[in-house]
Amino acid sequence: MITLADIRDWLKSFGLFDNYYIGRLDSKKKNSLGVYNLQDAGRREVIGGLKVYEKKGVSLLIHGDTNKANTERKAWDLYNAIESVSKNENILIAKEKKVFFIELLNNEPIDVNQDADSVYEYVIEMNIYFEK
């Protein structure tokens, strides 16, 4: 199993944000990255019934600042870092699990506009396929 905490800790290694969290944070600080479960698109079955992998769907919330250009740049920095790592053969997220690949689900970070405090936000959605 790969947990949200494993993913959060792995994303910290990129050094892009001041704050990282999983789940709800009542008072989000600027320049933060939130890691959430992504709704699963359904069961996966391998032909013949042999299931050798698991899939973890993740949504990353980039909670930037009140400057849209800065927040967009930060979202792209994260997107490009994940895309670059996903091309490697040895992706290390959780020590006990081999990651086969990371699938970014959109061609770019998704602009979700501003929150109630006028802070711009973006979302990156991805699937992580790993050893069962």
CSV table of C-alpha atoms in Angstrom, one decimal:
chain,number,residue,atom,x,y,z
A,1,MET,CA,0.0,0.0,0.0
A,2,ILE,CA,1.1,3.6,-0.7
A,3,THR,CA,-0.5,6.1,1.6
A,4,LEU,CA,-1.2,9.8,1.2
A,5,ALA,CA,1.5,10.5,3.8
A,6,ASP,CA,4.0,8.5,1.6
A,7,ILE,CA,3.0,10.7,-1.4
A,8,ARG,CA,3.2,13.9,0.6
A,9,ASP,CA,6.6,13.0,1.9
A,10,TRP,CA,7.8,12.1,-1.6
A,11,LEU,CA,6.5,15.4,-3.0
A,12,LYS,CA,8.4,17.3,-0.3
A,13,SER,CA,11.6,16.1,-1.9
A,14,PHE,CA,10.9,18.5,-4.8
A,15,GLY,CA,11.2,21.4,-2.4
A,16,LEU,CA,8.6,23.6,-4.2
A,17,PHE,CA,6.3,24.5,-1.3
A,18,ASP,CA,6.5,25.9,2.2
A,19,ASN,CA,3.7,23.7,3.6
A,20,TYR,CA,2.4,20.2,2.8
A,21,TYR,CA,-0.7,18.5,4.1
A,22,ILE,CA,-3.1,15.7,3.7
A,23,GLY,CA,-6.8,15.9,4.4
A,24,ARG,CA,-8.5,19.1,5.4
A,25,LEU,CA,-6.6,22.0,6.8
A,26,ASP,CA,-8.9,24.6,8.3
A,27,SER,CA,-6.5,27.6,7.8
A,28,LYS,CA,-4.5,27.0,4.6
A,29,LYS,CA,-1.3,28.8,4.5
A,30,LYS,CA,-0.2,30.4,1.2
A,31,ASN,CA,2.3,28.4,-0.9
A,32,SER,CA,0.9,25.0,0.3
A,33,LEU,CA,0.4,21.7,-1.4
A,34,GLY,CA,-2.5,19.4,-0.3
A,35,VAL,CA,-2.6,15.7,-1.2
A,36,TYR,CA,-6.0,14.0,-1.4
A,37,ASN,CA,-7.4,10.7,-2.7
A,38,LEU,CA,-8.9,10.9,-6.1
A,39,GLN,CA,-12.2,9.2,-6.7
A,40,ASP,CA,-11.4,5.7,-8.2
A,41,ALA,CA,-12.7,5.1,-11.8
A,42,GLY,CA,-13.6,1.5,-11.0
A,43,ARG,CA,-12.0,-1.9,-10.6
A,44,ARG,CA,-9.1,-3.0,-12.8
A,45,GLU,CA,-9.0,-6.6,-14.0
A,46,VAL,CA,-6.1,-8.1,-15.9
A,47,ILE,CA,-7.0,-10.6,-18.6
A,48,GLY,CA,-7.0,-14.0,-17.0
A,49,GLY,CA,-7.7,-12.6,-13.6
A,50,LEU,CA,-4.1,-12.2,-12.5
A,51,LYS,CA,-3.8,-8.9,-10.6
A,52,VAL,CA,-0.2,-7.9,-10.1
A,53,TYR,CA,-0.6,-4.1,-9.5
A,54,GLU,CA,-2.5,-1.6,-7.5
A,55,LYS,CA,-3.5,1.9,-8.5
A,56,LYS,CA,-3.6,5.0,-6.2
A,57,GLY,CA,-5.5,8.0,-7.6
A,58,VAL,CA,-4.3,11.3,-6.2
A,59,SER,CA,-5.4,14.9,-6.4
A,60,LEU,CA,-2.9,17.6,-5.6
A,61,LEU,CA,-4.2,21.0,-4.6
A,62,ILE,CA,-1.7,23.8,-5.2
A,63,HIS,CA,-2.8,26.6,-2.9
A,64,GLY,CA,-0.7,29.5,-4.1
A,65,ASP,CA,-1.1,33.2,-3.3
A,66,THR,CA,-3.1,36.2,-4.6
A,67,ASN,CA,-0.9,36.5,-7.7
A,68,LYS,CA,-2.2,34.3,-10.4
A,69,ALA,CA,1.0,34.2,-12.4
A,70,ASN,CA,3.0,33.0,-9.4
A,71,THR,CA,0.5,30.3,-8.6
A,72,GLU,CA,0.4,29.1,-12.2
A,73,ARG,CA,4.2,29.0,-12.4
A,74,LYS,CA,4.3,26.9,-9.1
A,75,ALA,CA,1.7,24.5,-10.5
A,76,TRP,CA,3.6,24.0,-13.7
A,77,ASP,CA,6.9,23.5,-11.7
A,78,LEU,CA,5.2,20.7,-9.8
A,79,TYR,CA,3.6,19.2,-13.0
A,80,ASN,CA,6.9,19.2,-14.8
A,81,ALA,CA,8.8,17.7,-11.9
A,82,ILE,CA,6.3,14.8,-11.7
A,83,GLU,CA,6.3,14.3,-15.4
A,84,SER,CA,10.1,14.2,-15.4
A,85,VAL,CA,10.3,11.7,-12.5
A,86,SER,CA,7.6,9.6,-14.1
A,87,LYS,CA,10.0,8.9,-17.0
A,88,ASN,CA,12.5,7.2,-14.7
A,89,GLU,CA,12.6,3.5,-14.2
A,90,ASN,CA,13.1,3.8,-10.4
A,91,ILE,CA,10.5,5.9,-8.8
A,92,LEU,CA,10.8,5.8,-5.0
A,93,ILE,CA,7.6,6.9,-3.2
A,94,ALA,CA,7.3,4.2,-0.5
A,95,LYS,CA,10.3,2.0,0.2
A,96,GLU,CA,8.5,-1.2,0.2
A,97,LYS,CA,6.6,-0.8,-3.1
A,98,LYS,CA,7.9,-0.6,-6.6
A,99,VAL,CA,6.2,2.1,-8.7
A,100,PHE,CA,5.7,1.0,-12.3
A,101,PHE,CA,4.6,4.4,-13.6
A,102,ILE,CA,2.8,7.6,-12.8
A,103,GLU,CA,0.0,8.7,-15.1
A,104,LEU,CA,-0.8,12.4,-15.2
A,105,LEU,CA,-4.6,12.6,-16.0
A,106,ASN,CA,-4.6,16.0,-17.7
A,107,ASN,CA,-2.3,17.8,-20.1
A,108,GLU,CA,-1.7,20.6,-17.7
A,109,PRO,CA,-2.6,21.7,-14.1
A,110,ILE,CA,-6.3,22.5,-13.8
A,111,ASP,CA,-7.1,26.1,-12.9
A,112,VAL,CA,-9.8,26.1,-10.1
A,113,ASN,CA,-9.6,29.9,-9.7
A,114,GLN,CA,-9.6,31.5,-6.3
A,115,ASP,CA,-10.7,30.3,-2.9
A,116,ALA,CA,-12.8,32.4,-0.4
A,117,ASP,CA,-9.6,34.4,0.6
A,118,SER,CA,-8.8,35.3,-3.1
A,119,VAL,CA,-5.9,32.8,-3.2
A,120,TYR,CA,-5.4,31.2,-6.6
A,121,GLU,CA,-5.5,27.4,-6.7
A,122,TYR,CA,-4.6,24.7,-9.3
A,123,VAL,CA,-5.2,20.9,-9.2
A,124,ILE,CA,-3.0,18.1,-10.6
A,125,GLU,CA,-4.6,14.7,-10.9
A,126,MET,CA,-2.6,11.5,-11.3
A,127,ASN,CA,-2.7,7.7,-10.9
A,128,ILE,CA,0.3,5.9,-9.4
A,129,TYR,CA,0.6,2.3,-10.5
A,130,PHE,CA,2.6,0.2,-8.1
A,131,GLU,CA,3.5,-3.4,-7.1
A,132,LYS,CA,0.7,-5.3,-5.3
